[in-house]
Short mmCIF file of C-alpha atoms and ligand atoms in Angstrom, two decimals:
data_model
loop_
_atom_site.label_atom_id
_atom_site.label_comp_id
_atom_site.label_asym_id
_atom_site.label_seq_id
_atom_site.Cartn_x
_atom_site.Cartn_y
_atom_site.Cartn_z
CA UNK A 23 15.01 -11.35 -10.45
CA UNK A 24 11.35 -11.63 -9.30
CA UNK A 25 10.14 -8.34 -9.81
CA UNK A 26 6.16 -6.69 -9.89
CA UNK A 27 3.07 -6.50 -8.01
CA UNK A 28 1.43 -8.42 -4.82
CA UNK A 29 -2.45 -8.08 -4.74
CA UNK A 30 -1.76 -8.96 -0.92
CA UNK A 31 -3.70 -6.12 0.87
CA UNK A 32 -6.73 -6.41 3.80
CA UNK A 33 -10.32 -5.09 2.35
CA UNK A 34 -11.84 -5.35 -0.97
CA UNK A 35 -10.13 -7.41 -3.93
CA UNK A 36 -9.53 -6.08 -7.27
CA UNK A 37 -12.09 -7.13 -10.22
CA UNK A 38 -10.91 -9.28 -12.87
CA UNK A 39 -10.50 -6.05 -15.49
CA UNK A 40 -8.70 -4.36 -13.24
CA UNK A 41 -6.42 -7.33 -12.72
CA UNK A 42 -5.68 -7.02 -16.52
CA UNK A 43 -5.20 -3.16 -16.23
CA UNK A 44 -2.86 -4.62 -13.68
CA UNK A 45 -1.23 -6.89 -15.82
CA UNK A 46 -0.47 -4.54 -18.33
CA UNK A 47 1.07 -1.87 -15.88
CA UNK A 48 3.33 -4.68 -14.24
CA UNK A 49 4.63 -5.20 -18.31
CA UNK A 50 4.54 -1.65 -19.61
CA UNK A 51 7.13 -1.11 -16.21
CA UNK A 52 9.14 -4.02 -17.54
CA UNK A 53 8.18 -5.97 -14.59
CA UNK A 54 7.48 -10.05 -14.34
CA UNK A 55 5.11 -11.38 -11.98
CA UNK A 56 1.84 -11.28 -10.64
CA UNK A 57 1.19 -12.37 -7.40
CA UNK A 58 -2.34 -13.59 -6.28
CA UNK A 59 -2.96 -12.90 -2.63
CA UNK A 60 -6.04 -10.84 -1.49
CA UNK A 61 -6.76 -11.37 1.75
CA UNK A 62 -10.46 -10.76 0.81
CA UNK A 63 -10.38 -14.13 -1.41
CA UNK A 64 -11.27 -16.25 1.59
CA UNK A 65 -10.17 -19.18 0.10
CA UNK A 66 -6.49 -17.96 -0.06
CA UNK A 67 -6.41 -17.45 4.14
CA UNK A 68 -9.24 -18.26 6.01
CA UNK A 69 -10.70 -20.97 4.64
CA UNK A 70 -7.60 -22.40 2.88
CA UNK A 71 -8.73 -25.99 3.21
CA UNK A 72 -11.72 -25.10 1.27
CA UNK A 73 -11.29 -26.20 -2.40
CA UNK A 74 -12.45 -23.50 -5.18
CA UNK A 75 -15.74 -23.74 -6.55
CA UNK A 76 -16.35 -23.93 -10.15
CA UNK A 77 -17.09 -20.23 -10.96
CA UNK A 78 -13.85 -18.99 -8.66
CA UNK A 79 -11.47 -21.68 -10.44
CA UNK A 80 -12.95 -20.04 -13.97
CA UNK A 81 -11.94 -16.33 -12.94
CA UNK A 82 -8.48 -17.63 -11.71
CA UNK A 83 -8.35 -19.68 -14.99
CA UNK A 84 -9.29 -16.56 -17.32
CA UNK A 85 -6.48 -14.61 -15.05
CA UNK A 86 -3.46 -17.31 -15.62
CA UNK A 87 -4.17 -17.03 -19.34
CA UNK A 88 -4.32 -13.20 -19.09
CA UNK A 89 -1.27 -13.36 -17.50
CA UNK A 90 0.12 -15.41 -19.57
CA UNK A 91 -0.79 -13.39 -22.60
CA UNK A 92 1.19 -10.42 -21.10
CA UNK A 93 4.32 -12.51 -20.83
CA UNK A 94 3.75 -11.91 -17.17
CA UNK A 95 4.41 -14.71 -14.63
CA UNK A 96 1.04 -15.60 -12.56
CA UNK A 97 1.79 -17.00 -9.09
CA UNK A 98 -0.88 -18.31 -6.87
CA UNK A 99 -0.65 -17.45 -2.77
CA UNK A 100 -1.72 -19.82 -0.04
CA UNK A 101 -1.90 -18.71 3.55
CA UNK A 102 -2.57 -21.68 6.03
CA UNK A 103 -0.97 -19.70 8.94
CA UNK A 104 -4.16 -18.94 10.74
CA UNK A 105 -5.09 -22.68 11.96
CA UNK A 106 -2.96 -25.01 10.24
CA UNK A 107 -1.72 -27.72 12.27
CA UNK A 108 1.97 -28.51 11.20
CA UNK A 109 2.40 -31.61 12.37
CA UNK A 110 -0.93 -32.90 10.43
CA UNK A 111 -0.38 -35.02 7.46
CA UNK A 112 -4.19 -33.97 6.92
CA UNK A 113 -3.61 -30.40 6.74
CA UNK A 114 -0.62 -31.15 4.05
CA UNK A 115 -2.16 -33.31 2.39
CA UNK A 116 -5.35 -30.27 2.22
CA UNK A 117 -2.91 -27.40 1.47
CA UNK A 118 -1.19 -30.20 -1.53
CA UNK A 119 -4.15 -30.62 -2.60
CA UNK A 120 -4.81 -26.93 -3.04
CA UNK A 121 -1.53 -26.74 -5.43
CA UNK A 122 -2.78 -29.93 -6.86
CA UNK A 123 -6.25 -27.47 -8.13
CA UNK A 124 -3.85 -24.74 -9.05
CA UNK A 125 -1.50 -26.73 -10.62
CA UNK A 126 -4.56 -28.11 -12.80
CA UNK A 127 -5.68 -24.80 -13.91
CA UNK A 128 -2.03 -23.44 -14.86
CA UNK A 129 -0.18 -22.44 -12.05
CA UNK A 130 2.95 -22.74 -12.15
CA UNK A 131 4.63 -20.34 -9.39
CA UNK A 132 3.22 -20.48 -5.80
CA UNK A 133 3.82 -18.69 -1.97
CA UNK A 134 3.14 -19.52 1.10
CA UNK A 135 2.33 -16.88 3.04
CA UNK A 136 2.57 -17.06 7.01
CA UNK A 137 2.20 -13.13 8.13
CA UNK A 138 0.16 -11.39 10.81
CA UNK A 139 -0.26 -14.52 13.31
CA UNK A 140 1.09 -14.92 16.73
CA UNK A 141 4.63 -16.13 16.50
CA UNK A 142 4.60 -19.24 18.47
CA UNK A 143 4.29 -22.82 17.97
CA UNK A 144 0.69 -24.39 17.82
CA UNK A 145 0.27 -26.45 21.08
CA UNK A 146 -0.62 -29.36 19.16
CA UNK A 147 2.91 -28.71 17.37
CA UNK A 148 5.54 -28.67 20.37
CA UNK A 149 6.03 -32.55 20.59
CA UNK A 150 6.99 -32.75 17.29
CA UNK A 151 8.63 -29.29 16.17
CA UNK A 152 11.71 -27.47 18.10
CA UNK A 153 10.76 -24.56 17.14
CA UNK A 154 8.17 -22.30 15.10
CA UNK A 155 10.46 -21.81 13.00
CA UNK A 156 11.06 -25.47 11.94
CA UNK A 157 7.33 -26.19 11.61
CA UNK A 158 6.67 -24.18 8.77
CA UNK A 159 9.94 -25.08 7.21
CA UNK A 160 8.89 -28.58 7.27
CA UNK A 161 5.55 -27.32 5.27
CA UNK A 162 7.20 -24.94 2.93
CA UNK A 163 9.99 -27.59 2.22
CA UNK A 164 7.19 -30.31 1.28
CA UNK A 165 5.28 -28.25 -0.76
CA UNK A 166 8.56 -27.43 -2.82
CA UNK A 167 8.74 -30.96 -3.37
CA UNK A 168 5.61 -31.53 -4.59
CA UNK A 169 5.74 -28.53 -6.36
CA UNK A 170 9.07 -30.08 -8.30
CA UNK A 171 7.39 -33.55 -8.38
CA UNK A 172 4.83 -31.59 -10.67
CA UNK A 173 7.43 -30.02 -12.77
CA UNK A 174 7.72 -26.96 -11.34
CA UNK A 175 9.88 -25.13 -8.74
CA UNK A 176 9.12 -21.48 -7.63
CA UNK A 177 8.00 -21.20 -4.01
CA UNK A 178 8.50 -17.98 -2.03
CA UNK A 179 7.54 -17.96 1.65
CA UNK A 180 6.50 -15.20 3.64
CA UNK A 181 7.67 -15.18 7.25
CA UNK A 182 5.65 -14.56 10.61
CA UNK A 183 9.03 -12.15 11.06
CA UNK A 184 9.08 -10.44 8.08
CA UNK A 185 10.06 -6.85 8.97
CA UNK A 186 13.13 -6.14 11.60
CA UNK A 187 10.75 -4.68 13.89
CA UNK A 188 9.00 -8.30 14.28
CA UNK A 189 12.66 -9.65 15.34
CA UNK A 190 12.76 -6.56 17.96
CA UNK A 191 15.00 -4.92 15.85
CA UNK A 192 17.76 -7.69 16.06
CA UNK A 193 17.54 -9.97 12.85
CA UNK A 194 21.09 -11.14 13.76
CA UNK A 195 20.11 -12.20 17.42
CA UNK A 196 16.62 -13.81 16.03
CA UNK A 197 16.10 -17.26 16.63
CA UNK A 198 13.32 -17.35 14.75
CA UNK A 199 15.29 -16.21 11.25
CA UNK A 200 18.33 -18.04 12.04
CA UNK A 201 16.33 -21.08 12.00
CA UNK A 202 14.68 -20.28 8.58
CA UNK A 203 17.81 -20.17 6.99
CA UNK A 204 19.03 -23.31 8.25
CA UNK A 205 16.03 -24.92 7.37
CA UNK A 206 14.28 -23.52 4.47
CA UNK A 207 15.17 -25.10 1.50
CA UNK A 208 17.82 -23.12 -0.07
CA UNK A 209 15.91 -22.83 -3.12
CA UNK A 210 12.55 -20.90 -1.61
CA UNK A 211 12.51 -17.10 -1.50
CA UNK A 212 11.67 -15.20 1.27
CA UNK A 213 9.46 -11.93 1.44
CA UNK A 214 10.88 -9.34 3.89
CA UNK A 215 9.23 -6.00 4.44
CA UNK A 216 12.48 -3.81 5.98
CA UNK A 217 12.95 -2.34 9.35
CA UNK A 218 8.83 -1.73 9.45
CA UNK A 219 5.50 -3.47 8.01
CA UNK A 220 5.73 0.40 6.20
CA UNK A 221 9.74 0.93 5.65
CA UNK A 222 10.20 4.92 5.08
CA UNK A 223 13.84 3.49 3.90
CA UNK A 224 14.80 0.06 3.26
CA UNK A 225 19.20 -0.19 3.41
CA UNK A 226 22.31 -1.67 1.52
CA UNK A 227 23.45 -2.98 5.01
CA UNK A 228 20.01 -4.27 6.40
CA UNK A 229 19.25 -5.99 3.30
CA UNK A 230 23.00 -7.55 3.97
CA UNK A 231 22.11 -8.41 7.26
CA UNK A 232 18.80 -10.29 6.85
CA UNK A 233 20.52 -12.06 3.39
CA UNK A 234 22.93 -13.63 5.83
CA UNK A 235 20.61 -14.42 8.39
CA UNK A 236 18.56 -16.03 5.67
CA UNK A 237 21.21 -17.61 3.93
CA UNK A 238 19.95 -15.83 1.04
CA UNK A 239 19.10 -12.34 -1.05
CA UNK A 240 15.24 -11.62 -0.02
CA UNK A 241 12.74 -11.13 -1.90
CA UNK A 242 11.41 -7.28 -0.94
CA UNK A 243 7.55 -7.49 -0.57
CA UNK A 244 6.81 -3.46 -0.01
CA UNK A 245 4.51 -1.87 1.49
CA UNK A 246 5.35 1.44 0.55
CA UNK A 247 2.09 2.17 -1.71
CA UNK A 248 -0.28 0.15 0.68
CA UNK A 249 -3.16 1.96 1.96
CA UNK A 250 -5.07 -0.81 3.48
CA UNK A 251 -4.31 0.41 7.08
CA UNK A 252 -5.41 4.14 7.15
CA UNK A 253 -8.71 4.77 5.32
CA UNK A 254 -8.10 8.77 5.08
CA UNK A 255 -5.04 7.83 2.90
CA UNK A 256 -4.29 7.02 -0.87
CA UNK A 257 -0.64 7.23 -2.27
CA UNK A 258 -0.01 8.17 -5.80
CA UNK A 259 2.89 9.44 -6.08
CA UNK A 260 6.45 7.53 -7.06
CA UNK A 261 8.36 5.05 -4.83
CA UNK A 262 10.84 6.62 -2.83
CA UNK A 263 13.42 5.85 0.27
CA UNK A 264 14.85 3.23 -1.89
CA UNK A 265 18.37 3.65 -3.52
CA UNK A 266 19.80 1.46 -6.32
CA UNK A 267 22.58 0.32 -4.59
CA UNK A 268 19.72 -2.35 -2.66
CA UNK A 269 19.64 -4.28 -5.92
CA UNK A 270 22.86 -6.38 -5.42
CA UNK A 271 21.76 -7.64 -2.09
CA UNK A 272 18.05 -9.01 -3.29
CA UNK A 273 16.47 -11.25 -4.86
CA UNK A 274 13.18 -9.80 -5.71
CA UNK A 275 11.07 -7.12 -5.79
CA UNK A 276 7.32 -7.19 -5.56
CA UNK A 277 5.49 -3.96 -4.06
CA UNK A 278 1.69 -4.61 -2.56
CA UNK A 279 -0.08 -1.19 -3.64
CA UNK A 280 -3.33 0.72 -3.02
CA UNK A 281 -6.14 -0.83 -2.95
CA UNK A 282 -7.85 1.25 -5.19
CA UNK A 283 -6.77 -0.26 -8.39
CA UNK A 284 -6.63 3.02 -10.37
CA UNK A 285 -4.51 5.01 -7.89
CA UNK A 286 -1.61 2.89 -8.78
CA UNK A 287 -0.15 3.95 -11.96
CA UNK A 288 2.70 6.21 -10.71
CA UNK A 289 3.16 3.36 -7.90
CA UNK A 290 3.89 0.34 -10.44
CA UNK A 291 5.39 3.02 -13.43
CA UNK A 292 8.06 4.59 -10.81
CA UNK A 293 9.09 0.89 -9.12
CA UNK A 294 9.60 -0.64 -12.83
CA UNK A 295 11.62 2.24 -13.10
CA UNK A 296 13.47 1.79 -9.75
CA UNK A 297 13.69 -1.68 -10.75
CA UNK A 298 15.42 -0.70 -14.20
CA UNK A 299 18.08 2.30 -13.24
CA UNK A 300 21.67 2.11 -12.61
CA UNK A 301 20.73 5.17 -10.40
CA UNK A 302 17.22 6.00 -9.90
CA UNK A 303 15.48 9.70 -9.61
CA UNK A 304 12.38 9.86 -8.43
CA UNK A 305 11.66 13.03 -9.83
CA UNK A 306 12.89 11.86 -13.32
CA UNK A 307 10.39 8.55 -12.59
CA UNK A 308 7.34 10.91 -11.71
CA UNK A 309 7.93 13.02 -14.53
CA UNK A 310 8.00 10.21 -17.38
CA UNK A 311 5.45 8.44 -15.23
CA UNK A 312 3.06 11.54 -15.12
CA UNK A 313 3.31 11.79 -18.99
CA UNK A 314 2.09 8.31 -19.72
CA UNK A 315 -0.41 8.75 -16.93
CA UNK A 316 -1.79 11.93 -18.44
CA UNK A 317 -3.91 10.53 -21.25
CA UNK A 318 -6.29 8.91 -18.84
CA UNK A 319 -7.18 12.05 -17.17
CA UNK A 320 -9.49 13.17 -20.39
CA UNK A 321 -12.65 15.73 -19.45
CA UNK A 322 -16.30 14.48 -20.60
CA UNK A 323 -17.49 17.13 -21.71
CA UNK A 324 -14.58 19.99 -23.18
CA UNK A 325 -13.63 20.18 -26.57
CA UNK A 326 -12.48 15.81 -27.87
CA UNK A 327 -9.15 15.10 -26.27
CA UNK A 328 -9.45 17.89 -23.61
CA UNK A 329 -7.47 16.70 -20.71
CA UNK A 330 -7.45 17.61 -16.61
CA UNK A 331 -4.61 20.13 -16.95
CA UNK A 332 -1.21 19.22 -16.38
CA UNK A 333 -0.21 21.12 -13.39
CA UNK A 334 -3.80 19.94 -11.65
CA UNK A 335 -2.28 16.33 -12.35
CA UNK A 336 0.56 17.24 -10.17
CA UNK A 337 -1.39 18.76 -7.58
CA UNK A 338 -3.24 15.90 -7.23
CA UNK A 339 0.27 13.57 -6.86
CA UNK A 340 1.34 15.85 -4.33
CA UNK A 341 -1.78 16.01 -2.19
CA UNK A 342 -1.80 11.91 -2.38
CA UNK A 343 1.98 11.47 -2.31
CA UNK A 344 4.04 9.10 -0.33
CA UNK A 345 2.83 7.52 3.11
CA UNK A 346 5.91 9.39 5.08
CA UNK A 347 5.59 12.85 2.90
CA UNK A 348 3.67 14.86 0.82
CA UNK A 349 4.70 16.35 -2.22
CA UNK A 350 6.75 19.40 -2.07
CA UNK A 351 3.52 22.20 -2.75
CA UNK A 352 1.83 20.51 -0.36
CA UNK A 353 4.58 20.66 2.10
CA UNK A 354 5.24 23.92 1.37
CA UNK A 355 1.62 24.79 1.86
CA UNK A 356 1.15 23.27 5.73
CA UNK A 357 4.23 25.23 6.64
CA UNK A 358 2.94 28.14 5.34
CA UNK A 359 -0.03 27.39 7.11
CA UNK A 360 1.61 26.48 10.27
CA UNK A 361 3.51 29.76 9.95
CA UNK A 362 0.23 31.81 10.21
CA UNK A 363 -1.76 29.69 12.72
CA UNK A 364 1.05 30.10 15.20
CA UNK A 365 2.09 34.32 14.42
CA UNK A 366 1.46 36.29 17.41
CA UNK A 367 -1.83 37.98 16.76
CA UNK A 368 -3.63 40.85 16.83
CA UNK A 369 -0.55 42.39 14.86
CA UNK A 370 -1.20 40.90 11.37
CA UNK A 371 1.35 42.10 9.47
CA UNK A 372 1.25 42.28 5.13
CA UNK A 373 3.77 39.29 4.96
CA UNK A 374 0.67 37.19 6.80
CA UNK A 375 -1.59 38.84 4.71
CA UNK A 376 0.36 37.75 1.59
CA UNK A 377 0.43 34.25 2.84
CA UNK A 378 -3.21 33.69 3.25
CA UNK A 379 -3.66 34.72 0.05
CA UNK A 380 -1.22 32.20 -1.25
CA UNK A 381 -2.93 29.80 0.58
CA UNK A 382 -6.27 31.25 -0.69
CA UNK A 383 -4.87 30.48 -4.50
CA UNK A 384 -4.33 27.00 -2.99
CA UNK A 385 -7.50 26.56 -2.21
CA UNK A 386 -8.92 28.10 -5.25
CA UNK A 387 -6.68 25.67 -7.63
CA UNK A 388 -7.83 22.47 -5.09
CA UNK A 389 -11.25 23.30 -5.94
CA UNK A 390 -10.77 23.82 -9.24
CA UNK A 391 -8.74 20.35 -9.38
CA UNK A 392 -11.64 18.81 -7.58
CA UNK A 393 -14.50 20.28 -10.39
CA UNK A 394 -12.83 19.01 -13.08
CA UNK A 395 -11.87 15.62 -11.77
CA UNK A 396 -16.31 15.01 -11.43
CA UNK A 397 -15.80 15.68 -15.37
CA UNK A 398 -13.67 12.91 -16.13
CA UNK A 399 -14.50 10.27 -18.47
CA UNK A 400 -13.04 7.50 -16.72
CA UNK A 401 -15.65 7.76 -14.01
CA UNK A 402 -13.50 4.60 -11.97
CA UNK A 403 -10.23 7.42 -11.76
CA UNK A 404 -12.75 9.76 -10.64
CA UNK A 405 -14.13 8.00 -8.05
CA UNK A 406 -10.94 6.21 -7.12
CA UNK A 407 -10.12 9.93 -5.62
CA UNK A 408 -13.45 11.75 -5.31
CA UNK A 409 -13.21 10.91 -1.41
CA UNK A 410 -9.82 12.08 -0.48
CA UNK A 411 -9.87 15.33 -2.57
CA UNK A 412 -13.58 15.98 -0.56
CA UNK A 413 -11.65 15.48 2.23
CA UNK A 414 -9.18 17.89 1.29
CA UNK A 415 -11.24 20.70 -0.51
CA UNK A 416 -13.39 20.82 2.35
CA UNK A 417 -10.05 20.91 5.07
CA UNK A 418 -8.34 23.74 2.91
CA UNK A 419 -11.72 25.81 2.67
CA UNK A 420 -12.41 25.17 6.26
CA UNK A 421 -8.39 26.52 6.97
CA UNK A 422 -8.82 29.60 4.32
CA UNK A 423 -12.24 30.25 5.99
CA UNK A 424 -10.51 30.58 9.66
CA UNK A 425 -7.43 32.80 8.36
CA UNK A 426 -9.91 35.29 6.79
CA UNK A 427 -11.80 35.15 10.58
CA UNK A 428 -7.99 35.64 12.19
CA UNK A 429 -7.55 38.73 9.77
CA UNK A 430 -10.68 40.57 11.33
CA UNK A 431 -8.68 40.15 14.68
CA UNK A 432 -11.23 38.67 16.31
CA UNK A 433 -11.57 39.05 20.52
CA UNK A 434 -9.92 36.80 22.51
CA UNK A 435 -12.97 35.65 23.82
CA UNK A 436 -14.90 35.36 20.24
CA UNK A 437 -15.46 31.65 18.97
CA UNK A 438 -15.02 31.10 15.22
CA UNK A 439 -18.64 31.10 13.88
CA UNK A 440 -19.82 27.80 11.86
CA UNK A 441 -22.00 29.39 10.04
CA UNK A 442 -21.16 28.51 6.70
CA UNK A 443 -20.10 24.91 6.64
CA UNK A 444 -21.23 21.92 8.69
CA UNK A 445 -18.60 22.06 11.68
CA UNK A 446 -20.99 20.84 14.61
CA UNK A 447 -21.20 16.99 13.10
CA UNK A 448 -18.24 17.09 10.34
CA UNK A 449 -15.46 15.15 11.20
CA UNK A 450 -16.49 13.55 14.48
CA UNK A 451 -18.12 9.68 15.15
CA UNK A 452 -16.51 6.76 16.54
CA UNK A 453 -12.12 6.72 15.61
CA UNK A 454 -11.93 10.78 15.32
CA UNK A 455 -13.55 10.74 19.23
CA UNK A 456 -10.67 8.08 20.22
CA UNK A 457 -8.00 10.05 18.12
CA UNK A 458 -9.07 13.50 20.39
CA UNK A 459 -8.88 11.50 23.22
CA UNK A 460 -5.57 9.69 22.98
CA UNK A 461 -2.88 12.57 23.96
CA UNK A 462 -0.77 12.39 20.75
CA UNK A 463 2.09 14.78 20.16
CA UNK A 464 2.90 15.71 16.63
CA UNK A 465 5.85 12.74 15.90
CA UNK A 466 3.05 10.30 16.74
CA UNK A 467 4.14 9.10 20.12
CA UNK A 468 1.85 9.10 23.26
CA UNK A 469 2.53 10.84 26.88
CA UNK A 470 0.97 10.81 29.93
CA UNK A 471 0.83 13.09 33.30
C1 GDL B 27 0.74 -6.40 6.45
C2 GDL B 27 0.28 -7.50 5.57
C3 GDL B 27 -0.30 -7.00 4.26
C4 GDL B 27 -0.88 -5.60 4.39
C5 GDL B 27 0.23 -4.70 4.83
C6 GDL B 27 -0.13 -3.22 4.94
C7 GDL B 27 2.58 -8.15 4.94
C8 GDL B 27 3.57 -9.24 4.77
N1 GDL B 27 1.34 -8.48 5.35
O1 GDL B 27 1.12 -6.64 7.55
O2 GDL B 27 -1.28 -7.90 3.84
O3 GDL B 27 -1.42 -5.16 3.17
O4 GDL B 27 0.69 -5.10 6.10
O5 GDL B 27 -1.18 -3.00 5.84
O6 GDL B 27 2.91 -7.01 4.73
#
């Protein structure tokens, strides 16, 4: 089974030592395979005709043998879908010729990536295709066989459809798939994200489903760790709403993380061990992956060997957790706070008093966290956070600060005074004036009058 990480995200690419960081994570997690795919290499998707230059073909050189020295399969991405023509021999002789490079600098393992375009046929296309579908069959099929007339053979393809949502919820009933399977040679995998681009849970049965529409197990690409889409979001904490009983019905398994390189280690450490369990816990995965984690979380400037302490390490997993949950303080914590932002007021009673000061210990332990992550010596795991924990020191302050204004039982009529903190320009601009504007209930769906 294909099994390990996707560099396949929107926004800035990884450097070359944190590819080998990478490298050694996807081993250390018993994992295979590498998978070369920023979107930020513009060579990869929108300028895919372009050949390398020297100094690019020199990094991707010193990263196959990298690769290779981890024992860790290096596989090269192409992604044509943006203008290609399909019925061009020009363009396949261009995107051949791009294996042909590749090829020459040790790549042995390639994919073909056709996500995030309009699903329809070119115009150009429609005398000579049927459908969409059997266009880029006809491109993935002949770059399997010159990928075999090379001496090689691993192609995985990643459909325009690759999430049930994209097929309106109806892989069965999609033409589109259907087509794939007839048509794809049987031998090419195929990426498939789940229900969503962002599957909470990813079934048994749906896996079933799409493996028979397919003609074939997929090959999961998940996007359960990627951040690329929310910038106020980072997740560090262990794979989850995936149960062992999917690993019969696929082929594959290849997540596409944070972007932030360093923010990964639970990510990759808890999907090796998905990967590896008969049955998997995800608390047992966080724990061991935590542990081995721990070591790289050594303060600057405390006795040698002094480390962020443990529980703060935890705090910070469950802050940055999972993209459909936080970890269980933190839930804990907003329903506390919930609780005491919506008690019927003046009447404070000692039970709300007791919860704002568990909230206030919150706080206290945030800030603390915060403090001693600016004294780590790995100033790239510092930084890799730094934002989101400003983001939440300064929320939870700004919440503690409020509660201790509710306590004085404040007039109706009174406005909460900014005095302290920078309220009047702090957390407005440009998205945060759309988000007020846009009448979004708490479930995320919008109403109108
Ligand atoms: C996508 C993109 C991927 C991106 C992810 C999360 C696939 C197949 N493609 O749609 O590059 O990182 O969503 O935003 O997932």
């Amino acid at each position: 089974m294909i099994t390990g990480v996707i560099e396949g995200f929107y926004g800035r690419a990884w450097h070359e030592d944190q590819r080998v960081t990478m490298l050694d994570w996807i081993g250390s997690a018993g994992m295979n395979t590498y998978i070369y795919a920023p979107k930020d290499d513009i060579h990869v998707r929108a300028r895919w005709r372009q050949a390398y230059g020297a100094e690019q073909l020199e990094i991707l050189t010193r990263l196959i043998a990298s690769a290779k020295a981890h024992n860790i399969a290096f596989m090269a991405a192409i992604a044509p879908c943006l203008d290609i023509t399909y019925s061009s021999v020009d363009d396949l002789n261009q995107l051949l010729r791009r294996i042909d490079q590749l090829w020459g600098i040790g790549a042995r393992q390639f994919a073909l990536l056709f996500d995030d375009i309009p699903n329809s046929l070119p115009e150009q296309d429609k005398a000579h295709f049927t459908s969409f579908a059997a266009a880029q069959s006809h491109i993935a099929n002949a770059v399997l066989d010159h990928v075999r007339k090379l001496g090689g053979g691993t192609l995985l393809f990643c459909p325009t459809e690759y999430c049930a949502r994209f097929a309106n919820m109806d892989v069965p009933g999609s033409e589109y798939l259907n087509t794939l399977g007839q048509s794809l040679d049987p031998e090419i995998g195929v990426f498939w994200t789940g229900p969503e681009i962002v599957s909470a849970t990813i079934t048994a049965a749906s896996l079933q489903e799409i493996g028979t529409v397919l003609r074939r197990k997929p090959v999961i690409w998940d996007n359960f760790h990627a951040n690329d889409y929310d910038i106020r979001r980072v997740f560090a904490g262990p794979l989850g709403g995936r149960a062992s009983d999917i690993l019969p019905y696929i082929s594959g398994f290849i997540t596409n993380p944070n972007n932030e390189l360093d923010a990964n280690f639970v990510p990759i450490h808890t999907t090796g061990a998905f990967l590896a369990a008969a049955q998997y816990d995800e608390d047992q995965a966080l724990a061991a992956a935590i542990s081995d984690w721990h070591p790289r979380f050594e303060l600057a400037f405390g006795p040698e060997g002094e480390r962020l302490p443990d529980d703060e390490l935890r705090l910070l997993i469950a802050l940055f957790y999972q993209p459909f949950q936080c970890g269980a303080e933190t839930i804990e914590m907003l329903g506390l706070a919930k609780a005491l932002l919506s008690a019927p007021r003046p009447a404070i009673t000692d039970e709300w008093h007791q919860g704002a000061e568990r909230l206030r210990k919150f706080k206290e332990r945030i800030t603390s966290l915060f403090d001693h992550m600016t004294e780590l010596k790995d100033r790239e795991l510092f930084h890799t956070f730094h934002p989101y924990l400003w983001e939440a020191r300064e929320e939870v302050t700004h919440l503690v600060t409020y509660l201790d204004w509710l306590a004085q039982a404040p007039a109706t009529e009174e406005v909460f005074p900014s005095r302290d903190r920078i309220y009047n320009f702090y957390r407005q601009g440009f998205a945060v004036a759309i988000q007020e504007m846009l009448p979004r209930d708490e479930k995320g769906n919008y109403h109108h009058d």
